[in-house]
């Protein structure tokens, strides 16, 4: 009888143990599945805004974006925190994240900066971005020197003003670089240019603030170099001027419990070469590389190549990459493929420039690709 009791108790304990194990395994599997579930692929839209439109007009626009699969808007208010404060609750009410898009070192029409000619970048040929006739490429290229302490302080004050707005997810830095020492090859015919080396009119920054700061560090004058393009310290100095400005902005926005995002050139080595911008070394939460393949006379699959290159260069860093697409040059078929190329090559999302120029067919493609 005792033997039978022992056998019965053993069997009962075995069943209970198996049941507990099964429950534990099920809970573990559920937990693992939750952790490994893919992150939501985010859709962004860059858009400029102003005070002329009514709240109801913006509500309708934001509602349209949300209904077509968009998750976030990058609002260019001209770094105006009042306008941002007005529009942020309208967008968030429609279910959209709001990111405060600002022009950073390029500050066209900045009334405060224009009172200080010494704040502006100067080319190797001695032309200042303060002087209208001397600006490189286009009239709105009005670049402030990140080496001038007061210009830097002004830029960072604008960052902080936007970061203080309640409901904003990130401050988004655009034109966070130097002027194009090399234009995208597809744009050269527009300016009747050939750029086979670093041309003096497009090589920046040789302002007093920049040169004096460099001399203090490296004890040589870039204005006196026979070929400054091959001086690695001079190149690295400018990369670090942008990097340190970004890192200061990062600290400011994080002190306000916001994130920092940035619009950047297609992938780090290319950005380094073209505009002194090595974004894989920055303290930044999200980068949106503008992979506008047609600007570079590349084919559609270059979107995948550049996305993958950026993702690999960011490996080990806590920075998300969201591929930027230029919709005016994308056919319906190419738009669909471009989104898929970004997904397949590791992007966390795609950003579209811009929704004002999108066709209804493009909106439908974006919506369907989200589903």
Coordinates of C-alpha atoms in Angstrom, one line a residue:
X1 CA 0.0 0.0 0.0
X2 CA 2.8 2.4 0.9
X3 CA 4.5 1.6 -2.4
X4 CA 1.3 2.5 -4.2
X5 CA 1.0 5.7 -2.3
X6 CA 4.6 6.7 -3.1
X7 CA 4.1 5.8 -6.8
X8 CA 0.9 7.9 -6.9
X9 CA 2.6 10.9 -5.2
X10 CA 5.5 10.7 -7.6
X11 CA 3.2 10.7 -10.5
X12 CA 1.3 13.6 -9.2
X13 CA 4.4 15.6 -8.5
X14 CA 5.6 14.8 -12.0
X15 CA 2.4 16.1 -13.6
X16 CA 2.5 19.3 -11.5
X17 CA 6.1 19.8 -12.4
X18 CA 5.5 19.3 -16.1
X19 CA 2.5 21.7 -15.9
X20 CA 4.6 24.4 -14.2
X21 CA 7.4 23.8 -16.7
X22 CA 5.0 24.2 -19.6
X23 CA 3.6 27.4 -18.1
X24 CA 7.1 28.8 -17.5
X25 CA 8.1 27.9 -21.1
X26 CA 5.0 29.5 -22.5
X27 CA 5.6 32.7 -20.5
X28 CA 9.3 32.7 -21.6
X29 CA 8.4 32.2 -25.2
X30 CA 5.8 35.0 -25.0
X31 CA 8.4 37.3 -23.4
X32 CA 11.0 36.4 -26.0
X33 CA 8.5 37.0 -28.8
X34 CA 7.6 40.4 -27.4
X35 CA 11.3 41.5 -27.1
X36 CA 12.2 40.3 -30.6
X37 CA 9.1 41.8 -32.3
X38 CA 10.3 44.1 -35.1
X39 CA 10.2 47.9 -34.4
X40 CA 7.6 49.9 -36.2
X41 CA 8.9 51.2 -39.5
X42 CA 8.4 54.9 -39.2
X43 CA 7.2 57.3 -42.0
X44 CA 8.2 60.9 -41.8
X45 CA 7.5 64.1 -43.8
X46 CA 9.6 67.2 -44.1
X47 CA 7.3 70.2 -44.4
X48 CA 7.7 74.0 -44.1
X49 CA 5.0 75.9 -42.2
X50 CA 4.0 79.5 -41.7
X51 CA 1.5 81.7 -39.9
X52 CA -0.7 82.3 -42.8
X53 CA -2.6 79.0 -42.8
X54 CA -5.4 78.5 -40.4
X55 CA -5.5 75.9 -37.6
X56 CA -8.2 74.1 -39.5
X57 CA -6.1 73.9 -42.7
X58 CA -3.2 72.4 -40.7
X59 CA -5.6 70.0 -39.0
X60 CA -6.8 68.7 -42.4
X61 CA -3.3 68.4 -43.7
X62 CA -2.1 66.5 -40.6
X63 CA -5.1 64.3 -40.8
X64 CA -4.4 63.4 -44.4
X65 CA -0.8 62.5 -43.5
X66 CA -1.9 60.2 -40.7
X67 CA -4.6 58.6 -42.8
X68 CA -1.9 57.8 -45.4
X69 CA 0.5 56.0 -43.0
X70 CA 2.7 58.9 -41.8
X71 CA 3.9 58.8 -38.2
X72 CA 5.9 62.0 -37.9
X73 CA 6.3 65.5 -39.3
X74 CA 9.4 67.6 -39.4
X75 CA 8.2 71.1 -39.1
X76 CA 10.3 74.0 -40.5
X77 CA 9.0 77.0 -38.6
X78 CA 12.1 79.1 -39.3
X79 CA 13.3 78.2 -35.8
X80 CA 10.2 80.1 -34.4
X81 CA 9.2 78.5 -31.1
X82 CA 5.9 80.4 -31.1
X83 CA 4.7 78.9 -34.4
X84 CA 6.0 75.5 -33.2
X85 CA 4.1 75.9 -30.0
X86 CA 0.9 76.6 -32.0
X87 CA 1.2 73.7 -34.4
X88 CA 2.6 70.9 -32.2
X89 CA -0.7 70.2 -30.4
X90 CA -2.6 70.2 -33.7
X91 CA -0.3 67.6 -35.2
X92 CA -0.1 65.5 -32.0
X93 CA -3.8 65.5 -31.7
X94 CA -3.9 63.8 -35.1
X95 CA -1.5 61.1 -33.9
X96 CA 1.7 62.5 -35.4
X97 CA 5.1 63.0 -33.7
X98 CA 6.4 66.5 -34.1
X99 CA 10.1 67.2 -34.8
X100 CA 11.4 70.8 -34.9
X101 CA 13.3 71.2 -38.1
X102 CA 15.8 74.1 -38.2
X103 CA 18.5 75.4 -40.5
X104 CA 21.6 75.2 -38.4
X105 CA 24.9 76.6 -39.7
X106 CA 23.2 77.9 -42.9
X107 CA 20.9 80.6 -41.5
X108 CA 19.3 82.5 -44.4
X109 CA 17.4 85.6 -43.4
X110 CA 18.6 85.4 -39.8
X111 CA 18.0 89.0 -38.6
X112 CA 20.1 88.6 -35.5
X113 CA 23.1 87.1 -37.3
X114 CA 22.9 89.7 -40.0
X115 CA 23.9 92.3 -37.4
X116 CA 27.3 90.6 -37.1
X117 CA 29.2 90.2 -40.3
X118 CA 32.1 88.6 -38.4
X119 CA 29.9 85.6 -37.6
X120 CA 29.9 84.4 -41.2
X121 CA 32.0 81.8 -43.0
X122 CA 34.6 83.0 -45.5
X123 CA 35.9 81.0 -48.5
X124 CA 39.5 80.4 -49.4
X125 CA 39.2 83.1 -52.0
X126 CA 38.2 85.5 -49.3
X127 CA 34.5 85.8 -50.0
X128 CA 32.2 86.1 -47.1
X129 CA 28.8 84.5 -46.9
X130 CA 27.6 87.7 -45.3
X131 CA 28.0 89.6 -48.7
X132 CA 25.0 88.8 -51.0
X133 CA 27.1 88.9 -54.2
X134 CA 29.8 86.6 -52.7
X135 CA 27.6 83.7 -51.5
X136 CA 28.4 80.3 -53.1
X137 CA 25.9 78.8 -55.5
X138 CA 22.7 80.5 -54.3
X139 CA 21.6 83.6 -52.4
X140 CA 20.3 81.7 -49.4
X141 CA 23.7 80.2 -48.6
X142 CA 24.3 82.4 -45.6
X143 CA 26.6 80.2 -43.5
X144 CA 27.6 81.0 -39.9
X145 CA 31.0 79.9 -38.7
X146 CA 30.8 77.2 -35.9
X147 CA 34.2 78.5 -34.8
X148 CA 32.9 81.9 -33.9
X149 CA 31.8 81.7 -30.2
X150 CA 29.0 84.1 -30.5
X151 CA 27.6 82.6 -33.7
X152 CA 27.7 79.2 -32.0
X153 CA 26.0 80.6 -28.9
X154 CA 23.3 82.0 -31.2
X155 CA 22.7 78.7 -33.0
X156 CA 22.5 76.8 -29.7
X157 CA 20.0 79.3 -28.3
X158 CA 17.7 78.6 -31.2
X159 CA 18.1 74.8 -30.5
X160 CA 17.1 75.4 -26.9
X161 CA 14.1 77.6 -27.8
X162 CA 12.7 74.7 -29.9
X163 CA 13.6 72.1 -27.3
X164 CA 11.6 74.0 -24.7
X165 CA 8.3 73.5 -26.7
X166 CA 6.1 71.0 -25.0
X167 CA 5.2 68.0 -27.1
X168 CA 8.1 68.1 -29.5
X169 CA 9.9 64.8 -29.9
X170 CA 13.2 66.0 -31.3
X171 CA 15.0 69.1 -32.5
X172 CA 16.0 68.3 -36.1
X173 CA 19.2 69.8 -37.4
X174 CA 19.4 70.5 -41.1
X175 CA 22.3 72.2 -42.9
X176 CA 24.6 71.1 -40.1
X177 CA 27.7 71.2 -42.1
X178 CA 29.9 73.5 -44.3
X179 CA 28.9 74.6 -47.8
X180 CA 29.3 72.1 -50.5
X181 CA 33.0 71.8 -51.5
X182 CA 31.7 69.4 -54.1
X183 CA 28.1 69.6 -55.4
X184 CA 26.2 66.4 -56.2
X185 CA 27.3 65.6 -59.7
X186 CA 23.8 65.8 -61.1
X187 CA 23.5 69.4 -60.1
X188 CA 26.8 70.7 -61.6
X189 CA 25.3 71.5 -65.1
X190 CA 22.8 73.8 -63.4
X191 CA 25.7 76.0 -62.2
X192 CA 27.9 75.4 -65.3
X193 CA 30.6 74.0 -63.1
X194 CA 33.2 71.2 -63.2
X195 CA 34.6 70.4 -59.7
X196 CA 37.5 68.1 -60.1
X197 CA 39.3 69.5 -57.0
X198 CA 38.6 71.7 -54.1
X199 CA 37.9 75.1 -55.7
X200 CA 38.7 78.2 -53.7
X201 CA 35.3 79.8 -54.0
X202 CA 33.6 76.7 -52.4
X203 CA 36.2 75.8 -49.8
X204 CA 35.3 77.1 -46.3
X205 CA 35.9 78.3 -43.5
X206 CA 38.8 80.8 -43.7
X207 CA 37.2 83.4 -41.4
X208 CA 39.3 85.0 -38.7
X209 CA 37.5 83.0 -36.0
X210 CA 38.1 79.7 -37.7
X211 CA 41.8 80.3 -38.7
X212 CA 42.8 81.7 -35.3
X213 CA 41.2 78.8 -33.5
X214 CA 43.0 76.3 -35.9
X215 CA 46.4 78.1 -35.4
X216 CA 46.1 77.9 -31.6
X217 CA 45.6 74.2 -31.9
X218 CA 48.0 73.3 -34.7
X219 CA 50.4 76.3 -35.0
X220 CA 50.0 76.7 -38.8
X221 CA 47.9 79.0 -41.0
X222 CA 45.6 77.4 -43.6
X223 CA 45.6 80.6 -45.5
X224 CA 49.3 80.1 -46.2
X225 CA 49.1 76.5 -47.2
X226 CA 50.0 75.7 -50.8
X227 CA 47.4 73.0 -51.0
X228 CA 45.1 73.0 -47.9
X229 CA 43.0 70.1 -49.3
X230 CA 45.7 67.6 -48.4
X231 CA 46.3 68.9 -44.8
X232 CA 44.6 66.3 -42.7
X233 CA 44.6 68.4 -39.5
X234 CA 42.8 71.3 -41.3
X235 CA 40.2 68.9 -42.7
X236 CA 39.7 67.2 -39.3
X237 CA 39.5 70.5 -37.6
X238 CA 36.4 71.4 -39.6
X239 CA 34.8 67.9 -39.1
X240 CA 35.3 68.4 -35.3
X241 CA 33.8 71.9 -35.3
X242 CA 30.6 70.5 -36.7
X243 CA 30.8 67.4 -34.4
X244 CA 31.2 69.5 -31.3
X245 CA 28.3 71.8 -32.2
X246 CA 26.1 68.7 -32.7
X247 CA 27.3 67.3 -29.4
X248 CA 26.5 70.5 -27.6
X249 CA 23.0 70.6 -29.1
X250 CA 22.6 67.0 -28.0
X251 CA 23.2 67.9 -24.4
X252 CA 20.8 70.8 -24.6
X253 CA 17.9 68.9 -26.0
X254 CA 18.4 65.9 -23.7
X255 CA 18.4 68.3 -20.7
X256 CA 14.8 69.1 -21.9
X257 CA 14.0 65.4 -22.3
X258 CA 13.9 65.7 -26.1
X259 CA 15.9 63.8 -28.7
X260 CA 18.2 65.1 -31.4
X261 CA 17.8 64.2 -35.1
X262 CA 19.6 65.5 -38.2
X263 CA 19.2 65.6 -42.0
X264 CA 22.6 64.5 -43.4
X265 CA 24.3 63.6 -46.7
X266 CA 23.9 60.0 -48.0
X267 CA 26.6 58.1 -46.0
X268 CA 29.4 59.2 -43.7
X269 CA 32.4 58.9 -46.1
X270 CA 30.5 60.8 -48.8
X271 CA 29.3 63.5 -46.4
X272 CA 32.9 63.9 -45.1
X273 CA 34.2 64.4 -48.7
X274 CA 31.4 66.7 -49.9
X275 CA 30.5 68.9 -46.9
X276 CA 32.8 68.2 -43.9
X277 CA 30.1 66.2 -42.2
X278 CA 31.1 62.9 -40.4
X279 CA 27.8 62.0 -38.9
X280 CA 28.6 58.5 -37.7
X281 CA 30.8 60.1 -35.0
X282 CA 28.1 62.4 -33.6
X283 CA 26.0 62.2 -30.5
X284 CA 22.7 62.1 -32.2
X285 CA 19.6 59.9 -31.7
X286 CA 18.4 59.7 -35.3
X287 CA 19.9 60.6 -38.7
X288 CA 17.8 61.0 -41.9
X289 CA 20.4 60.8 -44.8
X290 CA 19.0 62.4 -47.9
X291 CA 19.6 59.6 -50.3
X292 CA 18.4 61.5 -53.4
X293 CA 20.0 59.1 -55.9
X294 CA 19.1 61.1 -59.0
X295 CA 21.1 64.1 -57.7
X296 CA 24.2 61.9 -58.0
X297 CA 23.3 60.4 -61.4
X298 CA 22.9 57.0 -59.7
X299 CA 20.3 54.3 -60.3
X300 CA 17.5 53.4 -58.0
X301 CA 19.3 50.6 -56.2
X302 CA 21.8 53.1 -54.9
X303 CA 19.2 53.9 -52.2
X304 CA 19.8 50.4 -50.8
X305 CA 23.6 50.7 -51.1
X306 CA 23.8 54.1 -49.3
X307 CA 21.3 53.0 -46.7
X308 CA 23.3 49.8 -45.9
X309 CA 26.5 51.8 -45.8
X310 CA 25.1 54.2 -43.3
X311 CA 23.6 51.4 -41.1
X312 CA 27.0 49.6 -41.1
X313 CA 28.9 52.7 -40.2
X314 CA 26.6 53.3 -37.3
X315 CA 27.0 49.7 -35.9
X316 CA 27.5 49.8 -32.2
X317 CA 26.1 53.3 -31.8
X318 CA 22.6 54.0 -30.5
X319 CA 21.6 56.1 -33.6
X320 CA 18.7 55.2 -35.8
X321 CA 18.9 55.7 -39.5
X322 CA 15.8 56.6 -41.5
X323 CA 16.3 56.9 -45.3
X324 CA 15.4 60.2 -46.9
X325 CA 13.6 60.0 -50.3
X326 CA 13.0 62.8 -52.8
X327 CA 9.5 62.2 -54.1
X328 CA 9.3 64.7 -57.0
X329 CA 11.8 62.6 -58.9
X330 CA 10.2 59.2 -58.1
X331 CA 7.7 57.5 -60.4
X332 CA 5.0 55.4 -58.7
X333 CA 6.8 52.2 -59.3
X334 CA 10.1 53.6 -58.2
X335 CA 8.6 55.0 -55.0
X336 CA 7.3 51.6 -54.0
X337 CA 10.7 50.0 -54.7
X338 CA 12.6 52.8 -52.9
X339 CA 10.7 52.2 -49.7
X340 CA 11.4 48.5 -50.0
X341 CA 15.1 49.1 -50.6
X342 CA 15.3 51.1 -47.4
X343 CA 13.5 48.4 -45.5
X344 CA 15.7 45.6 -46.9
X345 CA 18.9 47.4 -46.0
X346 CA 18.3 48.1 -42.4
X347 CA 16.6 51.5 -42.2
X348 CA 14.3 52.1 -39.3
X349 CA 12.0 54.2 -41.5
X350 CA 11.8 56.5 -44.5
X351 CA 11.4 60.3 -44.6
X352 CA 9.7 61.9 -47.7
X353 CA 10.5 65.3 -49.2
X354 CA 8.0 66.6 -49.4
X355 CA 4.3 65.9 -49.0
X356 CA 3.2 69.2 -50.6
X357 CA 4.4 67.9 -54.0
X358 CA 3.0 64.4 -53.7
X359 CA 0.4 63.1 -56.0
X360 CA -2.6 61.2 -54.7
X361 CA -1.2 58.0 -56.3
X362 CA 2.0 58.5 -54.3
X363 CA 0.0 58.9 -51.1
X364 CA -1.8 55.7 -51.9
X365 CA 1.5 53.8 -52.5
X366 CA 2.9 55.0 -49.2
X367 CA -0.3 54.0 -47.4
X368 CA -0.4 50.5 -49.0
X369 CA 3.3 49.9 -48.3
X370 CA 2.7 50.7 -44.6
X371 CA -0.1 48.1 -44.4

